[in-house]
């Protein structure tokens, strides 16, 4: 793992929903994260299948055509690059817009927000690694080991990060968005 999960700060008093409190606004974050998880799993499956020779390029292109993030990308590399851009945009929006507002709304969240921002930087480095692996893959489609390793590392880091963020922010986001 790229970080020690046991050193993550938590704010139990902030992350616990009050009885009867509507935290549905905070669940939008989970919906976005679930979309990222689904697309990541599809991407990982395609990389494994192409690397294992059980899926042809044409078949991979057909599967990618059904993915919701594809936006007319017709190759494994283009889809992967689009996914990486979407993750970066999501994290940038959190760091520049959402986290400063949450910090003002509930200053107790500062250590959690700082840690999440630090993890965004680490994930960005992993995304750059995926990008380099994609360049290598395009140059030599037989050399999928680097791409598989980079995507697996991204999955490990991103899935851990998303869970942590949800654990800490769903209830505070519900209060913030609900005006409470």
mmCIF file with all atom_site columns, C-alpha atoms in Angstrom:
data_model
loop_
_atom_site.group_PDB
_atom_site.id
_atom_site.type_symbol
_atom_site.label_atom_id
_atom_site.label_alt_id
_atom_site.label_comp_id
_atom_site.label_asym_id
_atom_site.label_entity_id
_atom_site.label_seq_id
_atom_site.pdbx_PDB_ins_code
_atom_site.Cartn_x
_atom_site.Cartn_y
_atom_site.Cartn_z
_atom_site.occupancy
_atom_site.B_iso_or_equiv
_atom_site.pdbx_formal_charge
_atom_site.auth_seq_id
_atom_site.auth_comp_id
_atom_site.auth_asym_id
_atom_site.auth_atom_id
_atom_site.pdbx_PDB_model_num
ATOM 1   C CA . UNK A 1 1   ? 0.000   0.000   0.000   1.00 0.00 ? 1   UNK A CA 1
ATOM 2   C CA . UNK A 1 2   ? 1.145   3.503   -0.736  1.00 0.00 ? 2   UNK A CA 1
ATOM 3   C CA . UNK A 1 3   ? 0.213   4.810   2.701   1.00 0.00 ? 3   UNK A CA 1
ATOM 4   C CA . UNK A 1 4   ? -0.399  3.547   6.193   1.00 0.00 ? 4   UNK A CA 1
ATOM 5   C CA . UNK A 1 5   ? -4.154  3.361   6.679   1.00 0.00 ? 5   UNK A CA 1
ATOM 6   C CA . UNK A 1 6   ? -3.751  3.155   10.453  1.00 0.00 ? 6   UNK A CA 1
ATOM 7   C CA . UNK A 1 7   ? -2.382  6.721   10.523  1.00 0.00 ? 7   UNK A CA 1
ATOM 8   C CA . UNK A 1 8   ? -5.480  8.224   8.934   1.00 0.00 ? 8   UNK A CA 1
ATOM 9   C CA . UNK A 1 9   ? -7.155  10.754  11.204  1.00 0.00 ? 9   UNK A CA 1
ATOM 10  C CA . UNK A 1 10  ? -10.823 10.314  11.977  1.00 0.00 ? 10  UNK A CA 1
ATOM 11  C CA . UNK A 1 11  ? -13.439 12.583  13.477  1.00 0.00 ? 11  UNK A CA 1
ATOM 12  C CA . UNK A 1 12  ? -16.049 10.199  14.912  1.00 0.00 ? 12  UNK A CA 1
ATOM 13  C CA . UNK A 1 13  ? -18.159 13.031  16.318  1.00 0.00 ? 13  UNK A CA 1
ATOM 14  C CA . UNK A 1 14  ? -18.405 14.635  12.877  1.00 0.00 ? 14  UNK A CA 1
ATOM 15  C CA . UNK A 1 15  ? -18.923 11.482  10.860  1.00 0.00 ? 15  UNK A CA 1
ATOM 16  C CA . UNK A 1 16  ? -21.746 10.055  12.951  1.00 0.00 ? 16  UNK A CA 1
ATOM 17  C CA . UNK A 1 17  ? -25.174 10.998  11.728  1.00 0.00 ? 17  UNK A CA 1
ATOM 18  C CA . UNK A 1 18  ? -27.512 12.316  14.353  1.00 0.00 ? 18  UNK A CA 1
ATOM 19  C CA . UNK A 1 19  ? -30.758 10.368  14.921  1.00 0.00 ? 19  UNK A CA 1
ATOM 20  C CA . UNK A 1 20  ? -33.269 11.307  12.257  1.00 0.00 ? 20  UNK A CA 1
ATOM 21  C CA . UNK A 1 21  ? -30.706 13.391  10.356  1.00 0.00 ? 21  UNK A CA 1
ATOM 22  C CA . UNK A 1 22  ? -31.024 13.423  6.564   1.00 0.00 ? 22  UNK A CA 1
ATOM 23  C CA . UNK A 1 23  ? -27.604 12.615  5.107   1.00 0.00 ? 23  UNK A CA 1
ATOM 24  C CA . UNK A 1 24  ? -28.899 11.938  1.605   1.00 0.00 ? 24  UNK A CA 1
ATOM 25  C CA . UNK A 1 25  ? -26.900 14.851  0.195   1.00 0.00 ? 25  UNK A CA 1
ATOM 26  C CA . UNK A 1 26  ? -23.736 13.112  1.390   1.00 0.00 ? 26  UNK A CA 1
ATOM 27  C CA . UNK A 1 27  ? -24.738 10.003  -0.495  1.00 0.00 ? 27  UNK A CA 1
ATOM 28  C CA . UNK A 1 28  ? -24.146 11.771  -3.804  1.00 0.00 ? 28  UNK A CA 1
ATOM 29  C CA . UNK A 1 29  ? -20.440 11.382  -3.055  1.00 0.00 ? 29  UNK A CA 1
ATOM 30  C CA . UNK A 1 30  ? -20.969 7.640   -2.691  1.00 0.00 ? 30  UNK A CA 1
ATOM 31  C CA . UNK A 1 31  ? -22.818 7.545   -6.016  1.00 0.00 ? 31  UNK A CA 1
ATOM 32  C CA . UNK A 1 32  ? -19.906 9.256   -7.777  1.00 0.00 ? 32  UNK A CA 1
ATOM 33  C CA . UNK A 1 33  ? -17.463 6.905   -6.054  1.00 0.00 ? 33  UNK A CA 1
ATOM 34  C CA . UNK A 1 34  ? -19.547 3.864   -7.008  1.00 0.00 ? 34  UNK A CA 1
ATOM 35  C CA . UNK A 1 35  ? -19.371 4.991   -10.615 1.00 0.00 ? 35  UNK A CA 1
ATOM 36  C CA . UNK A 1 36  ? -15.584 5.262   -10.312 1.00 0.00 ? 36  UNK A CA 1
ATOM 37  C CA . UNK A 1 37  ? -15.456 1.793   -8.754  1.00 0.00 ? 37  UNK A CA 1
ATOM 38  C CA . UNK A 1 38  ? -17.575 0.262   -11.518 1.00 0.00 ? 38  UNK A CA 1
ATOM 39  C CA . UNK A 1 39  ? -15.508 1.803   -14.285 1.00 0.00 ? 39  UNK A CA 1
ATOM 40  C CA . UNK A 1 40  ? -12.282 0.792   -12.550 1.00 0.00 ? 40  UNK A CA 1
ATOM 41  C CA . UNK A 1 41  ? -13.450 -2.810  -12.295 1.00 0.00 ? 41  UNK A CA 1
ATOM 42  C CA . UNK A 1 42  ? -14.404 -2.859  -15.984 1.00 0.00 ? 42  UNK A CA 1
ATOM 43  C CA . UNK A 1 43  ? -11.035 -1.391  -16.900 1.00 0.00 ? 43  UNK A CA 1
ATOM 44  C CA . UNK A 1 44  ? -9.181  -3.951  -14.780 1.00 0.00 ? 44  UNK A CA 1
ATOM 45  C CA . UNK A 1 45  ? -11.139 -6.812  -16.343 1.00 0.00 ? 45  UNK A CA 1
ATOM 46  C CA . UNK A 1 46  ? -10.338 -5.623  -19.854 1.00 0.00 ? 46  UNK A CA 1
ATOM 47  C CA . UNK A 1 47  ? -6.629  -5.248  -19.103 1.00 0.00 ? 47  UNK A CA 1
ATOM 48  C CA . UNK A 1 48  ? -6.509  -8.775  -17.664 1.00 0.00 ? 48  UNK A CA 1
ATOM 49  C CA . UNK A 1 49  ? -8.375  -10.240 -20.623 1.00 0.00 ? 49  UNK A CA 1
ATOM 50  C CA . UNK A 1 50  ? -6.282  -8.454  -23.244 1.00 0.00 ? 50  UNK A CA 1
ATOM 51  C CA . UNK A 1 51  ? -3.076  -9.365  -21.399 1.00 0.00 ? 51  UNK A CA 1
ATOM 52  C CA . UNK A 1 52  ? -4.161  -12.999 -21.108 1.00 0.00 ? 52  UNK A CA 1
ATOM 53  C CA . UNK A 1 53  ? -5.042  -13.225 -24.762 1.00 0.00 ? 53  UNK A CA 1
ATOM 54  C CA . UNK A 1 54  ? -8.653  -14.145 -23.990 1.00 0.00 ? 54  UNK A CA 1
ATOM 55  C CA . UNK A 1 55  ? -9.978  -10.936 -25.488 1.00 0.00 ? 55  UNK A CA 1
ATOM 56  C CA . UNK A 1 56  ? -9.117  -9.530  -28.868 1.00 0.00 ? 56  UNK A CA 1
ATOM 57  C CA . UNK A 1 57  ? -8.621  -5.859  -29.507 1.00 0.00 ? 57  UNK A CA 1
ATOM 58  C CA . UNK A 1 58  ? -11.870 -5.783  -31.464 1.00 0.00 ? 58  UNK A CA 1
ATOM 59  C CA . UNK A 1 59  ? -13.778 -7.400  -28.614 1.00 0.00 ? 59  UNK A CA 1
ATOM 60  C CA . UNK A 1 60  ? -12.185 -5.032  -26.088 1.00 0.00 ? 60  UNK A CA 1
ATOM 61  C CA . UNK A 1 61  ? -13.261 -2.114  -28.242 1.00 0.00 ? 61  UNK A CA 1
ATOM 62  C CA . UNK A 1 62  ? -16.811 -3.469  -28.279 1.00 0.00 ? 62  UNK A CA 1
ATOM 63  C CA . UNK A 1 63  ? -16.864 -3.721  -24.474 1.00 0.00 ? 63  UNK A CA 1
ATOM 64  C CA . UNK A 1 64  ? -15.408 -0.240  -24.095 1.00 0.00 ? 64  UNK A CA 1
ATOM 65  C CA . UNK A 1 65  ? -18.141 1.118   -26.355 1.00 0.00 ? 65  UNK A CA 1
ATOM 66  C CA . UNK A 1 66  ? -20.650 0.206   -23.634 1.00 0.00 ? 66  UNK A CA 1
ATOM 67  C CA . UNK A 1 67  ? -18.764 1.951   -20.820 1.00 0.00 ? 67  UNK A CA 1
ATOM 68  C CA . UNK A 1 68  ? -20.319 5.124   -19.517 1.00 0.00 ? 68  UNK A CA 1
ATOM 69  C CA . UNK A 1 69  ? -17.091 7.122   -19.293 1.00 0.00 ? 69  UNK A CA 1
ATOM 70  C CA . UNK A 1 70  ? -15.925 6.244   -22.783 1.00 0.00 ? 70  UNK A CA 1
ATOM 71  C CA . UNK A 1 71  ? -17.139 9.436   -24.498 1.00 0.00 ? 71  UNK A CA 1
ATOM 72  C CA . UNK A 1 72  ? -16.372 7.987   -27.942 1.00 0.00 ? 72  UNK A CA 1
ATOM 73  C CA . UNK A 1 73  ? -12.994 6.522   -26.991 1.00 0.00 ? 73  UNK A CA 1
ATOM 74  C CA . UNK A 1 74  ? -12.470 3.405   -29.040 1.00 0.00 ? 74  UNK A CA 1
ATOM 75  C CA . UNK A 1 75  ? -9.368  1.843   -27.569 1.00 0.00 ? 75  UNK A CA 1
ATOM 76  C CA . UNK A 1 76  ? -8.232  0.475   -24.237 1.00 0.00 ? 76  UNK A CA 1
ATOM 77  C CA . UNK A 1 77  ? -5.617  3.203   -23.967 1.00 0.00 ? 77  UNK A CA 1
ATOM 78  C CA . UNK A 1 78  ? -8.047  6.005   -24.699 1.00 0.00 ? 78  UNK A CA 1
ATOM 79  C CA . UNK A 1 79  ? -10.561 4.713   -22.169 1.00 0.00 ? 79  UNK A CA 1
ATOM 80  C CA . UNK A 1 80  ? -7.906  4.330   -19.511 1.00 0.00 ? 80  UNK A CA 1
ATOM 81  C CA . UNK A 1 81  ? -6.633  7.843   -20.180 1.00 0.00 ? 81  UNK A CA 1
ATOM 82  C CA . UNK A 1 82  ? -10.177 9.232   -19.960 1.00 0.00 ? 82  UNK A CA 1
ATOM 83  C CA . UNK A 1 83  ? -10.711 7.432   -16.651 1.00 0.00 ? 83  UNK A CA 1
ATOM 84  C CA . UNK A 1 84  ? -7.498  8.904   -15.258 1.00 0.00 ? 84  UNK A CA 1
ATOM 85  C CA . UNK A 1 85  ? -8.581  12.403  -16.325 1.00 0.00 ? 85  UNK A CA 1
ATOM 86  C CA . UNK A 1 86  ? -11.969 11.935  -14.653 1.00 0.00 ? 86  UNK A CA 1
ATOM 87  C CA . UNK A 1 87  ? -10.357 10.867  -11.353 1.00 0.00 ? 87  UNK A CA 1
ATOM 88  C CA . UNK A 1 88  ? -8.006  13.864  -11.497 1.00 0.00 ? 88  UNK A CA 1
ATOM 89  C CA . UNK A 1 89  ? -10.915 16.249  -12.171 1.00 0.00 ? 89  UNK A CA 1
ATOM 90  C CA . UNK A 1 90  ? -12.907 14.733  -9.293  1.00 0.00 ? 90  UNK A CA 1
ATOM 91  C CA . UNK A 1 91  ? -9.998  15.184  -6.859  1.00 0.00 ? 91  UNK A CA 1
ATOM 92  C CA . UNK A 1 92  ? -9.224  18.708  -8.083  1.00 0.00 ? 92  UNK A CA 1
ATOM 93  C CA . UNK A 1 93  ? -12.838 19.736  -7.531  1.00 0.00 ? 93  UNK A CA 1
ATOM 94  C CA . UNK A 1 94  ? -12.754 18.309  -4.017  1.00 0.00 ? 94  UNK A CA 1
ATOM 95  C CA . UNK A 1 95  ? -9.441  19.990  -3.136  1.00 0.00 ? 95  UNK A CA 1
ATOM 96  C CA . UNK A 1 96  ? -10.258 23.410  -4.585  1.00 0.00 ? 96  UNK A CA 1
ATOM 97  C CA . UNK A 1 97  ? -13.976 23.717  -3.934  1.00 0.00 ? 97  UNK A CA 1
ATOM 98  C CA . UNK A 1 98  ? -15.520 21.174  -1.589  1.00 0.00 ? 98  UNK A CA 1
ATOM 99  C CA . UNK A 1 99  ? -12.808 20.717  1.045   1.00 0.00 ? 99  UNK A CA 1
ATOM 100 C CA . UNK A 1 100 ? -12.324 24.445  1.780   1.00 0.00 ? 100 UNK A CA 1
ATOM 101 C CA . UNK A 1 101 ? -16.072 24.810  2.266   1.00 0.00 ? 101 UNK A CA 1
ATOM 102 C CA . UNK A 1 102 ? -16.234 21.756  4.529   1.00 0.00 ? 102 UNK A CA 1
ATOM 103 C CA . UNK A 1 103 ? -13.254 23.057  6.525   1.00 0.00 ? 103 UNK A CA 1
ATOM 104 C CA . UNK A 1 104 ? -15.117 26.318  7.190   1.00 0.00 ? 104 UNK A CA 1
ATOM 105 C CA . UNK A 1 105 ? -18.375 24.472  7.951   1.00 0.00 ? 105 UNK A CA 1
ATOM 106 C CA . UNK A 1 106 ? -16.782 22.037  10.435  1.00 0.00 ? 106 UNK A CA 1
ATOM 107 C CA . UNK A 1 107 ? -13.176 22.852  11.437  1.00 0.00 ? 107 UNK A CA 1
ATOM 108 C CA . UNK A 1 108 ? -12.917 19.479  13.210  1.00 0.00 ? 108 UNK A CA 1
ATOM 109 C CA . UNK A 1 109 ? -12.613 17.923  9.748   1.00 0.00 ? 109 UNK A CA 1
ATOM 110 C CA . UNK A 1 110 ? -9.293  19.707  9.010   1.00 0.00 ? 110 UNK A CA 1
ATOM 111 C CA . UNK A 1 111 ? -7.015  16.700  9.731   1.00 0.00 ? 111 UNK A CA 1
ATOM 112 C CA . UNK A 1 112 ? -9.195  14.402  7.620   1.00 0.00 ? 112 UNK A CA 1
ATOM 113 C CA . UNK A 1 113 ? -9.363  16.894  4.742   1.00 0.00 ? 113 UNK A CA 1
ATOM 114 C CA . UNK A 1 114 ? -5.595  17.397  4.894   1.00 0.00 ? 114 UNK A CA 1
ATOM 115 C CA . UNK A 1 115 ? -5.040  13.636  4.712   1.00 0.00 ? 115 UNK A CA 1
ATOM 116 C CA . UNK A 1 116 ? -7.487  13.236  1.839   1.00 0.00 ? 116 UNK A CA 1
ATOM 117 C CA . UNK A 1 117 ? -5.682  15.980  -0.086  1.00 0.00 ? 117 UNK A CA 1
ATOM 118 C CA . UNK A 1 118 ? -2.341  14.251  0.575   1.00 0.00 ? 118 UNK A CA 1
ATOM 119 C CA . UNK A 1 119 ? -3.793  11.007  -0.754  1.00 0.00 ? 119 UNK A CA 1
ATOM 120 C CA . UNK A 1 120 ? -5.017  12.864  -3.848  1.00 0.00 ? 120 UNK A CA 1
ATOM 121 C CA . UNK A 1 121 ? -1.387  13.774  -4.582  1.00 0.00 ? 121 UNK A CA 1
ATOM 122 C CA . UNK A 1 122 ? -0.272  10.168  -4.174  1.00 0.00 ? 122 UNK A CA 1
ATOM 123 C CA . UNK A 1 123 ? -3.085  8.963   -6.423  1.00 0.00 ? 123 UNK A CA 1
ATOM 124 C CA . UNK A 1 124 ? -2.086  11.586  -8.995  1.00 0.00 ? 124 UNK A CA 1
ATOM 125 C CA . UNK A 1 125 ? 1.408   10.080  -9.062  1.00 0.00 ? 125 UNK A CA 1
ATOM 126 C CA . UNK A 1 126 ? -0.137  6.644   -9.594  1.00 0.00 ? 126 UNK A CA 1
ATOM 127 C CA . UNK A 1 127 ? -2.262  8.048   -12.429 1.00 0.00 ? 127 UNK A CA 1
ATOM 128 C CA . UNK A 1 128 ? 0.916   9.359   -14.051 1.00 0.00 ? 128 UNK A CA 1
ATOM 129 C CA . UNK A 1 129 ? 2.380   5.873   -13.722 1.00 0.00 ? 129 UNK A CA 1
ATOM 130 C CA . UNK A 1 130 ? -0.700  4.473   -15.479 1.00 0.00 ? 130 UNK A CA 1
ATOM 131 C CA . UNK A 1 131 ? -0.196  7.058   -18.219 1.00 0.00 ? 131 UNK A CA 1
ATOM 132 C CA . UNK A 1 132 ? 3.441   6.008   -18.702 1.00 0.00 ? 132 UNK A CA 1
ATOM 133 C CA . UNK A 1 133 ? 2.363   2.368   -18.800 1.00 0.00 ? 133 UNK A CA 1
ATOM 134 C CA . UNK A 1 134 ? -0.216  3.231   -21.448 1.00 0.00 ? 134 UNK A CA 1
ATOM 135 C CA . UNK A 1 135 ? 2.466   4.834   -23.595 1.00 0.00 ? 135 UNK A CA 1
ATOM 136 C CA . UNK A 1 136 ? 4.551   1.677   -23.251 1.00 0.00 ? 136 UNK A CA 1
ATOM 137 C CA . UNK A 1 137 ? 1.499   -0.467  -24.049 1.00 0.00 ? 137 UNK A CA 1
ATOM 138 C CA . UNK A 1 138 ? 0.774   1.493   -27.220 1.00 0.00 ? 138 UNK A CA 1
ATOM 139 C CA . UNK A 1 139 ? 4.403   1.058   -28.301 1.00 0.00 ? 139 UNK A CA 1
ATOM 140 C CA . UNK A 1 140 ? 4.360   -2.662  -27.542 1.00 0.00 ? 140 UNK A CA 1
ATOM 141 C CA . UNK A 1 141 ? 0.904   -4.233  -27.060 1.00 0.00 ? 141 UNK A CA 1
ATOM 142 C CA . UNK A 1 142 ? 2.574   -7.477  -25.970 1.00 0.00 ? 142 UNK A CA 1
ATOM 143 C CA . UNK A 1 143 ? 4.093   -5.737  -22.958 1.00 0.00 ? 143 UNK A CA 1
ATOM 144 C CA . UNK A 1 144 ? 1.045   -5.583  -20.707 1.00 0.00 ? 144 UNK A CA 1
ATOM 145 C CA . UNK A 1 145 ? 2.751   -6.397  -17.399 1.00 0.00 ? 145 UNK A CA 1
ATOM 146 C CA . UNK A 1 146 ? 3.590   -2.755  -16.643 1.00 0.00 ? 146 UNK A CA 1
ATOM 147 C CA . UNK A 1 147 ? 0.060   -1.641  -17.518 1.00 0.00 ? 147 UNK A CA 1
ATOM 148 C CA . UNK A 1 148 ? -1.517  -4.362  -15.382 1.00 0.00 ? 148 UNK A CA 1
ATOM 149 C CA . UNK A 1 149 ? 0.742   -3.466  -12.452 1.00 0.00 ? 149 UNK A CA 1
ATOM 150 C CA . UNK A 1 150 ? -0.046  0.234   -12.741 1.00 0.00 ? 150 UNK A CA 1
ATOM 151 C CA . UNK A 1 151 ? -3.809  -0.361  -12.962 1.00 0.00 ? 151 UNK A CA 1
ATOM 152 C CA . UNK A 1 152 ? -3.679  -2.771  -10.005 1.00 0.00 ? 152 UNK A CA 1
ATOM 153 C CA . UNK A 1 153 ? -1.798  -0.195  -7.925  1.00 0.00 ? 153 UNK A CA 1
ATOM 154 C CA . UNK A 1 154 ? -4.343  2.441   -8.908  1.00 0.00 ? 154 UNK A CA 1
ATOM 155 C CA . UNK A 1 155 ? -7.172  0.132   -7.876  1.00 0.00 ? 155 UNK A CA 1
ATOM 156 C CA . UNK A 1 156 ? -5.600  -0.616  -4.499  1.00 0.00 ? 156 UNK A CA 1
ATOM 157 C CA . UNK A 1 157 ? -4.956  3.032   -3.703  1.00 0.00 ? 157 UNK A CA 1
ATOM 158 C CA . UNK A 1 158 ? -8.169  4.447   -5.108  1.00 0.00 ? 158 UNK A CA 1
ATOM 159 C CA . UNK A 1 159 ? -10.496 1.900   -3.518  1.00 0.00 ? 159 UNK A CA 1
ATOM 160 C CA . UNK A 1 160 ? -8.882  2.452   -0.114  1.00 0.00 ? 160 UNK A CA 1
ATOM 161 C CA . UNK A 1 161 ? -9.091  6.224   -0.540  1.00 0.00 ? 161 UNK A CA 1
ATOM 162 C CA . UNK A 1 162 ? -12.729 6.224   -1.640  1.00 0.00 ? 162 UNK A CA 1
ATOM 163 C CA . UNK A 1 163 ? -13.791 4.132   1.347   1.00 0.00 ? 163 UNK A CA 1
ATOM 164 C CA . UNK A 1 164 ? -11.948 6.381   3.784   1.00 0.00 ? 164 UNK A CA 1
ATOM 165 C CA . UNK A 1 165 ? -13.434 9.501   2.236   1.00 0.00 ? 165 UNK A CA 1
ATOM 166 C CA . UNK A 1 166 ? -16.944 8.076   2.446   1.00 0.00 ? 166 UNK A CA 1
ATOM 167 C CA . UNK A 1 167 ? -16.500 6.943   6.054   1.00 0.00 ? 167 UNK A CA 1
ATOM 168 C CA . UNK A 1 168 ? -15.418 10.422  7.094   1.00 0.00 ? 168 UNK A CA 1
ATOM 169 C CA . UNK A 1 169 ? -17.467 12.734  4.890   1.00 0.00 ? 169 UNK A CA 1
ATOM 170 C CA . UNK A 1 170 ? -20.924 11.320  4.119   1.00 0.00 ? 170 UNK A CA 1
ATOM 171 C CA . UNK A 1 171 ? -22.555 12.596  7.322   1.00 0.00 ? 171 UNK A CA 1
ATOM 172 C CA . UNK A 1 172 ? -20.731 15.972  7.345   1.00 0.00 ? 172 UNK A CA 1
ATOM 173 C CA . UNK A 1 173 ? -21.617 16.488  3.678   1.00 0.00 ? 173 UNK A CA 1
ATOM 174 C CA . UNK A 1 174 ? -25.249 15.737  4.452   1.00 0.00 ? 174 UNK A CA 1
ATOM 175 C CA . UNK A 1 175 ? -25.255 18.371  7.191   1.00 0.00 ? 175 UNK A CA 1
ATOM 176 C CA . UNK A 1 176 ? -23.355 20.868  5.035   1.00 0.00 ? 176 UNK A CA 1
ATOM 177 C CA . UNK A 1 177 ? -25.567 20.459  1.985   1.00 0.00 ? 177 UNK A CA 1
ATOM 178 C CA . UNK A 1 178 ? -28.670 20.328  4.137   1.00 0.00 ? 178 UNK A CA 1
ATOM 179 C CA . UNK A 1 179 ? -27.753 23.613  5.775   1.00 0.00 ? 179 UNK A CA 1
ATOM 180 C CA . UNK A 1 180 ? -27.328 22.024  9.163   1.00 0.00 ? 180 UNK A CA 1
#
